[in-house]
């Protein structure tokens, strides 16, 4: 397969140890059944504290004392760094400057949660990693899942936990919201090789299992839902892709790809599906006929995240090689490249207006970039590094429907950030793709 042109010179190839880290991150086992209560820190609210129950940890993890758990601070996040265009620049020339402060022109921390409680590691209390997050309904709620195997529902404004239920043994890896009939539902998957559909009550206080999908012999790492909520696609770590009919749990189609798949994404109205592989390639399909329309991609290693633009004309990819690229789906050519990073990119999202994109990295760099030219607009650092702990990793992200806030989740727990006014813009009006 020919590689797309326009690749910058001088970029080093992905190293073997980077691929090993990706494999280890996907297959690592974490202790289950925690029941610690989250700690909530808001800009204008007091810290909500609750009793900490005992956490059953794996033998290699040292449990902290109750005193250590009680003293564990919420994640600290430095003021964002703003990449701004200088008034002295002419044409496309840019100047980058770091601006510290609390003004309305930069991302502002609204909420910080130890969303899935705390666990002991090397004698210290650290948050259970949050592996996936999504917006629910009209943006009033956030759903998260974590390495503790639970799924939790949150009030997106106050950070109050509305619901918690055990979903997957060994860890939950993915959560997405959809509407089935008239009821709000969640699709989840985990290390137990299962995907499940849950129905959420109108008040968000109860969840009921409506479908249990068992067709994978490996952890289920991703999924997507067709617009009507009657069909879902699940993807296993072994590259096996399954299409299911809901709610009767019927397997419509299963295929094992010759090249292991790593990510899935669907266009807004469900007419196209993008599939990414361990070897850096992306395939663009007609979701109705299954016809392969275009193949493209030049990532040096796995593509960890995929997202389709609102009008279906472009796809955003983020890879283990630290590169993020925007591709034209009609031609397969590169529309824009974001600045390459030295750390793997684990998540990516596109704003509702389609004018800017977000990427999150393994070393905790949160970044907002211009979708037209790939220029970095804002960047800030998540988490912190201690002597025996590292809570920087950003594993998931999602953007509020109005495009004014972003949710980040990972080794630090979960945070909500208000975005600068310059990025404001609601959903783009598009026709069927």
Coordinates of C-alpha atoms in Angstrom, one line a residue:
X1 CA 0.0 0.0 0.0
X2 CA 1.4 3.4 -1.0
X3 CA 2.0 5.8 1.8
X4 CA 0.5 9.3 1.8
X5 CA 2.8 12.1 0.7
X6 CA 3.7 15.1 2.8
X7 CA 5.4 13.2 5.7
X8 CA 7.9 15.4 7.5
X9 CA 11.5 14.5 7.2
X10 CA 13.7 13.6 10.1
X11 CA 11.0 11.8 12.2
X12 CA 12.4 8.7 13.8
X13 CA 10.8 5.3 13.5
X14 CA 8.8 3.9 16.4
X15 CA 11.0 1.9 18.7
X16 CA 10.5 -1.7 19.8
X17 CA 10.1 -0.6 23.4
X18 CA 7.3 1.7 22.5
X19 CA 5.4 -1.2 20.9
X20 CA 6.1 -3.3 24.0
X21 CA 4.7 -0.5 26.2
X22 CA 1.5 -0.5 24.1
X23 CA 1.1 -4.2 24.4
X24 CA 1.8 -4.2 28.1
X25 CA -0.8 -1.3 28.6
X26 CA -3.4 -3.3 26.8
X27 CA -2.9 -6.6 28.6
X28 CA -1.9 -5.5 32.1
X29 CA -4.0 -6.9 34.9
X30 CA -5.3 -4.7 37.7
X31 CA -7.0 -5.6 40.9
X32 CA -10.8 -5.6 41.0
X33 CA -13.7 -4.9 43.4
X34 CA -12.6 -1.5 44.8
X35 CA -15.3 0.3 46.7
X36 CA -13.5 3.6 47.7
X37 CA -15.6 6.7 47.3
X38 CA -14.4 9.4 44.8
X39 CA -13.0 12.7 46.0
X40 CA -14.4 15.7 44.2
X41 CA -12.6 19.0 43.8
X42 CA -14.4 21.9 42.1
X43 CA -13.2 25.4 41.5
X44 CA -16.0 26.9 43.5
X45 CA -17.0 24.0 45.6
X46 CA -15.8 22.3 48.7
X47 CA -14.2 18.9 48.7
X48 CA -16.7 16.2 49.2
X49 CA -15.4 13.4 51.4
X50 CA -16.8 10.1 52.3
X51 CA -15.7 7.0 54.1
X52 CA -13.1 4.8 52.5
X53 CA -13.8 1.0 52.5
X54 CA -11.1 -1.6 52.3
X55 CA -9.8 -2.3 48.8
X56 CA -8.9 -5.8 47.8
X57 CA -5.7 -5.5 45.8
X58 CA -3.5 -7.9 43.9
X59 CA -0.5 -9.3 45.7
X60 CA 2.0 -7.0 43.9
X61 CA 0.2 -3.9 45.1
X62 CA 0.8 -2.6 48.6
X63 CA -2.4 -1.3 50.3
X64 CA -2.1 2.2 51.9
X65 CA -3.3 2.8 55.4
X66 CA -6.6 4.5 56.1
X67 CA -4.6 7.6 57.1
X68 CA -2.7 7.6 53.8
X69 CA -6.0 7.3 51.9
X70 CA -7.5 10.1 53.8
X71 CA -4.5 12.4 53.1
X72 CA -4.3 11.6 49.4
X73 CA -4.6 14.8 47.5
X74 CA -6.7 15.4 44.4
X75 CA -4.7 15.5 41.2
X76 CA -2.8 18.7 40.7
X77 CA -2.9 20.4 37.3
X78 CA -0.6 23.4 36.4
X79 CA -1.9 26.4 34.6
X80 CA -2.2 25.7 30.8
X81 CA 0.3 26.8 28.3
X82 CA -1.1 28.8 25.5
X83 CA 0.4 28.7 22.0
X84 CA -0.5 32.1 20.8
X85 CA 0.0 33.9 17.5
X86 CA 2.2 37.0 18.0
X87 CA 1.1 40.4 16.8
X88 CA 4.5 40.8 15.1
X89 CA 4.1 37.8 12.9
X90 CA 3.4 38.2 9.2
X91 CA 1.7 35.6 7.0
X92 CA 2.0 32.0 8.3
X93 CA 4.9 32.8 10.6
X94 CA 4.1 31.9 14.2
X95 CA 5.4 32.8 17.6
X96 CA 4.7 30.5 20.6
X97 CA 4.6 31.8 24.2
X98 CA 3.6 30.3 27.5
X99 CA 0.9 32.2 29.3
X100 CA 0.1 31.4 33.0
X101 CA -2.9 32.7 34.7
X102 CA -6.6 32.3 35.2
X103 CA -8.1 34.4 32.5
X104 CA -11.0 33.5 30.2
X105 CA -8.7 33.1 27.2
X106 CA -7.3 29.7 28.3
X107 CA -8.6 26.3 29.5
X108 CA -9.9 26.4 33.1
X109 CA -10.2 23.5 35.5
X110 CA -13.8 23.1 36.7
X111 CA -13.8 19.6 38.3
X112 CA -11.3 17.1 39.4
X113 CA -12.4 13.6 40.6
X114 CA -10.7 10.5 41.9
X115 CA -13.5 9.0 39.8
X116 CA -13.0 5.3 40.5
X117 CA -11.6 5.6 44.0
X118 CA -8.0 5.0 45.2
X119 CA -5.7 2.0 45.3
X120 CA -2.4 1.3 46.9
X121 CA 0.8 1.3 44.8
X122 CA 4.2 1.1 46.3
X123 CA 2.8 2.1 49.6
X124 CA 1.1 5.2 48.2
X125 CA -2.5 6.0 47.4
X126 CA -3.1 6.6 43.7
X127 CA -6.4 6.8 41.7
X128 CA -7.7 3.7 39.9
X129 CA -7.1 4.5 36.2
X130 CA -10.2 5.6 34.2
X131 CA -10.1 3.9 30.9
X132 CA -13.0 5.4 29.0
X133 CA -15.5 8.3 29.2
X134 CA -18.4 9.6 27.2
X135 CA -21.2 12.2 27.4
X136 CA -24.7 10.9 28.1
X137 CA -28.0 12.4 26.9
X138 CA -27.7 16.2 26.2
X139 CA -24.5 16.6 28.2
X140 CA -26.1 16.6 31.6
X141 CA -24.2 13.4 32.6
X142 CA -20.8 11.7 32.1
X143 CA -20.3 8.0 32.0
X144 CA -16.9 6.5 32.9
X145 CA -15.4 3.0 33.3
X146 CA -12.2 1.9 34.9
X147 CA -9.7 -0.7 35.8
X148 CA -11.7 -1.5 38.9
X149 CA -14.3 -3.1 36.6
X150 CA -17.1 -0.6 37.4
X151 CA -19.1 1.8 35.3
X152 CA -20.2 5.1 36.9
X153 CA -22.5 7.9 36.0
X154 CA -21.8 11.5 37.0
X155 CA -23.6 14.8 37.1
X156 CA -21.5 16.8 34.6
X157 CA -22.0 20.1 36.5
X158 CA -21.6 19.2 40.2
X159 CA -19.5 16.1 39.8
X160 CA -21.9 14.1 42.0
X161 CA -21.9 10.4 41.4
X162 CA -25.4 9.3 40.4
X163 CA -24.8 5.6 39.7
X164 CA -22.2 2.8 40.1
X165 CA -22.4 -0.8 39.0
X166 CA -20.0 -3.7 38.5
X167 CA -19.7 -4.4 34.8
X168 CA -16.6 -6.5 33.9
X169 CA -14.3 -8.8 35.7
X170 CA -10.6 -7.7 35.6
X171 CA -11.4 -4.2 34.3
X172 CA -13.7 -2.3 32.1
X173 CA -12.1 -0.8 29.0
X174 CA -14.8 1.0 27.0
X175 CA -18.1 2.8 27.5
X176 CA -20.4 4.6 25.0
X177 CA -23.9 6.0 25.3
X178 CA -26.8 5.5 22.9
X179 CA -30.6 5.5 22.8
X180 CA -32.5 2.2 22.4
X181 CA -36.2 2.8 21.8
X182 CA -36.9 5.7 24.2
X183 CA -34.4 4.6 26.9
X184 CA -30.9 5.8 27.5
X185 CA -28.4 2.9 27.2
X186 CA -24.7 2.3 27.7
X187 CA -22.5 -0.1 25.7
X188 CA -19.5 -1.4 27.8
X189 CA -16.7 -3.9 27.2
X190 CA -13.9 -5.3 29.3
X191 CA -11.0 -7.7 29.9
X192 CA -13.4 -10.6 30.4
X193 CA -14.0 -10.8 26.7
X194 CA -17.6 -9.5 26.9
X195 CA -19.5 -6.5 25.7
X196 CA -22.8 -5.6 27.5
X197 CA -25.7 -3.2 26.9
X198 CA -27.3 -1.6 29.9
X199 CA -30.5 0.4 30.2
X200 CA -30.4 3.4 32.4
X201 CA -33.5 4.7 34.2
X202 CA -34.7 8.2 33.4
X203 CA -33.4 9.5 36.8
X204 CA -30.0 7.9 36.1
X205 CA -30.1 6.0 39.4
X206 CA -30.5 2.4 38.2
X207 CA -29.0 0.3 35.5
X208 CA -30.4 -3.0 34.0
X209 CA -28.5 -5.5 31.9
X210 CA -30.3 -5.9 28.6
X211 CA -27.8 -7.7 26.4
X212 CA -24.6 -9.7 27.1
X213 CA -22.5 -10.3 24.0
X214 CA -20.1 -13.2 24.1
X215 CA -18.1 -13.8 20.9
X216 CA -14.6 -12.7 21.7
X217 CA -11.8 -14.8 23.1
X218 CA -9.8 -11.8 24.2
X219 CA -10.4 -8.4 25.9
X220 CA -12.9 -6.3 24.0
X221 CA -11.2 -2.9 23.5
X222 CA -13.7 -0.9 21.5
X223 CA -17.2 -0.7 20.1
X224 CA -19.6 1.5 18.2
X225 CA -23.4 1.8 17.9
X226 CA -25.4 2.2 14.7
X227 CA -27.7 5.4 14.8
X228 CA -31.0 3.5 15.6
X229 CA -29.3 1.6 18.4
X230 CA -30.3 -1.8 17.0
X231 CA -26.9 -2.9 15.9
X232 CA -23.5 -2.6 17.6
X233 CA -19.9 -3.5 16.5
X234 CA -17.3 -4.8 18.9
X235 CA -13.6 -5.2 18.5
X236 CA -11.4 -7.6 20.4
X237 CA -7.7 -7.3 21.2
X238 CA -7.1 -10.3 18.9
X239 CA -8.5 -8.2 15.9
X240 CA -11.8 -10.1 15.8
X241 CA -14.7 -7.8 14.8
X242 CA -18.3 -8.8 15.6
X243 CA -21.6 -7.2 14.5
X244 CA -24.5 -7.8 16.8
X245 CA -28.3 -7.3 16.7
X246 CA -29.9 -5.8 19.8
X247 CA -31.7 -6.6 22.0
X248 CA -31.8 -10.3 21.1
X249 CA -27.9 -10.7 21.3
X250 CA -27.8 -12.3 17.9
X251 CA -24.3 -12.4 16.2
X252 CA -24.8 -11.2 12.6
X253 CA -21.2 -11.3 11.4
X254 CA -17.8 -12.1 12.8
X255 CA -14.4 -11.7 11.1
X256 CA -10.8 -12.1 12.2
X257 CA -8.6 -9.7 10.3
X258 CA -5.2 -10.8 9.1
X259 CA -3.8 -7.6 10.6
X260 CA -4.8 -6.9 14.2
X261 CA -7.3 -4.0 14.5
X262 CA -6.9 -1.4 17.2
X263 CA -9.7 1.2 16.8
X264 CA -13.1 1.9 15.3
X265 CA -15.1 5.0 14.4
X266 CA -18.4 5.7 12.7
X267 CA -19.6 8.7 10.7
X268 CA -22.3 10.9 12.3
X269 CA -25.2 9.3 10.4
X270 CA -23.8 5.8 10.3
X271 CA -23.1 5.5 6.6
X272 CA -19.3 4.9 6.9
X273 CA -17.0 3.1 9.3
X274 CA -13.3 3.7 9.8
X275 CA -11.1 0.9 11.1
X276 CA -7.5 1.2 12.2
X277 CA -4.8 -1.5 12.5
X278 CA -1.8 -2.3 14.6
X279 CA 0.4 -1.6 11.6
X280 CA -0.6 2.1 11.2
X281 CA -3.2 1.7 8.3
X282 CA -6.8 3.0 8.2
X283 CA -9.6 1.5 6.1
X284 CA -12.8 3.5 5.1
X285 CA -15.9 1.3 4.5
X286 CA -19.4 1.7 3.4
X287 CA -21.2 0.5 6.5
X288 CA -24.3 -0.7 4.5
X289 CA -22.6 -2.8 1.8
X290 CA -19.3 -3.5 3.5
X291 CA -17.4 -2.2 0.5
X292 CA -13.9 -0.9 1.1
X293 CA -13.8 2.6 -0.3
X294 CA -10.3 3.8 0.6
X295 CA -7.1 2.7 2.4
X296 CA -4.6 5.2 3.7
X297 CA -2.3 5.9 6.6
X298 CA 1.4 6.1 7.4
X299 CA 1.7 5.7 11.2
X300 CA 4.8 3.9 12.3
X301 CA 3.0 1.5 14.7
X302 CA -0.5 1.1 16.1
X303 CA -3.3 3.7 15.6
X304 CA -4.7 4.1 19.1
X305 CA -7.6 6.4 18.4
X306 CA -9.9 7.3 15.5
X307 CA -12.6 10.0 15.1
X308 CA -14.7 11.1 12.1
X309 CA -15.4 14.7 11.4
X310 CA -19.1 15.8 11.6
X311 CA -19.6 16.0 7.8
X312 CA -17.7 12.7 7.2
X313 CA -15.2 14.3 4.9
X314 CA -12.2 13.7 7.1
X315 CA -10.8 11.3 9.7
X316 CA -8.5 12.1 12.7
X317 CA -6.0 9.5 13.7
X318 CA -3.7 9.4 16.7
X319 CA -0.9 6.8 17.1
X320 CA 1.6 5.1 19.2
X321 CA 4.3 7.0 17.2
X322 CA 3.2 10.3 18.8
X323 CA 1.7 11.5 15.5
X324 CA -1.8 12.8 14.8
X325 CA -3.0 13.2 11.3
X326 CA -6.2 14.5 9.6
X327 CA -7.1 12.6 6.4
X328 CA -9.4 13.3 3.5
X329 CA -11.7 10.3 3.2
X330 CA -12.4 10.8 -0.5
X331 CA -8.8 10.9 -1.7
X332 CA -7.0 9.3 1.2
X333 CA -4.5 12.2 1.2
X334 CA -3.3 14.2 4.3
X335 CA -5.3 17.3 5.0
X336 CA -3.2 18.4 8.1
X337 CA -0.5 17.1 10.4
X338 CA -0.3 18.0 14.1
X339 CA 3.0 18.5 15.7
X340 CA 4.6 15.2 16.4
X341 CA 5.2 14.2 20.1
X342 CA 7.8 11.9 21.7
X343 CA 5.1 10.1 23.7
X344 CA 2.3 7.9 22.4
X345 CA -1.1 9.4 21.7
X346 CA -3.9 7.4 23.4
X347 CA -7.1 9.4 22.7
X348 CA -8.5 11.9 20.2
X349 CA -11.7 13.9 19.7
X350 CA -13.2 16.3 17.3
X351 CA -15.1 19.4 18.3
X352 CA -18.8 19.6 17.3
X353 CA -18.1 22.5 15.0
X354 CA -15.2 20.6 13.3
X355 CA -12.8 23.5 13.6
X356 CA -10.5 22.1 16.2
X357 CA -9.4 18.7 17.6
X358 CA -8.2 17.4 20.9
X359 CA -5.4 14.8 21.5
X360 CA -4.2 13.3 24.8
X361 CA -0.8 11.6 25.3
X362 CA 0.7 8.9 27.5
X363 CA 2.9 11.4 29.3
X364 CA -0.1 13.6 30.1
X365 CA 0.0 16.3 27.5
X366 CA -3.4 17.7 26.7
X367 CA -3.5 19.5 23.4
X368 CA -6.0 21.4 21.3
X369 CA -5.1 22.0 17.6
X370 CA -6.5 23.8 14.6
X371 CA -8.2 21.3 12.3
X372 CA -7.3 23.4 9.2
X373 CA -3.5 23.5 9.5
X374 CA -2.7 21.3 12.6
X375 CA -1.4 24.4 14.5
X376 CA -1.3 23.9 18.3
X377 CA -3.7 26.4 20.0
X378 CA -3.5 25.3 23.6
X379 CA -1.6 22.6 25.6
X380 CA -1.4 21.7 29.3
X381 CA 0.0 19.0 31.5
X382 CA -2.0 16.5 33.4
X383 CA -1.1 14.5 36.5
X384 CA 2.3 14.4 38.1
X385 CA 5.3 12.1 38.6
X386 CA 6.4 10.9 42.0
X387 CA 9.2 8.7 43.2
X388 CA 7.1 5.6 42.7
X389 CA 4.0 6.8 40.9
X390 CA 3.1 8.4 37.6
X391 CA -0.4 9.7 37.2
X392 CA 0.0 11.6 33.9
X393 CA -1.4 9.2 31.3
X394 CA -4.5 10.5 29.5
X395 CA -6.4 7.5 28.3
X396 CA -9.8 9.0 27.3
X397 CA -11.4 12.2 26.3
X398 CA -14.8 13.5 25.2
X399 CA -16.2 16.9 24.3
X400 CA -19.5 18.4 25.6
X401 CA -22.2 18.7 22.9
X402 CA -21.9 22.6 22.9
X403 CA -18.1 22.4 22.4
X404 CA -17.4 24.5 25.5
X405 CA -16.0 21.9 27.8
X406 CA -13.8 18.8 27.6
X407 CA -13.6 15.7 29.8
X408 CA -10.2 14.1 30.3
X409 CA -9.7 10.7 32.0
X410 CA -6.8 8.5 32.8
X411 CA -4.3 7.7 35.5
X412 CA -5.2 10.9 37.4
X413 CA -8.9 10.1 37.6
X414 CA -11.2 12.5 35.7
X415 CA -11.3 16.2 35.1
X416 CA -13.6 18.7 33.4
X417 CA -12.1 21.8 31.7
X418 CA -13.9 24.9 30.4
X419 CA -12.5 25.9 27.1
X420 CA -11.6 29.4 25.9
X421 CA -14.3 31.5 24.3
X422 CA -12.3 31.6 21.1
X423 CA -13.1 27.9 20.6
X424 CA -16.9 28.3 21.1
X425 CA -19.1 26.9 18.4
X426 CA -21.9 24.4 18.5
X427 CA -22.5 21.5 16.2
X428 CA -21.9 22.0 12.5
X429 CA -25.0 21.7 10.3
X430 CA -24.3 18.9 7.9
X431 CA -26.2 16.9 5.4
X432 CA -26.4 13.1 5.3
X433 CA -22.9 11.7 4.6

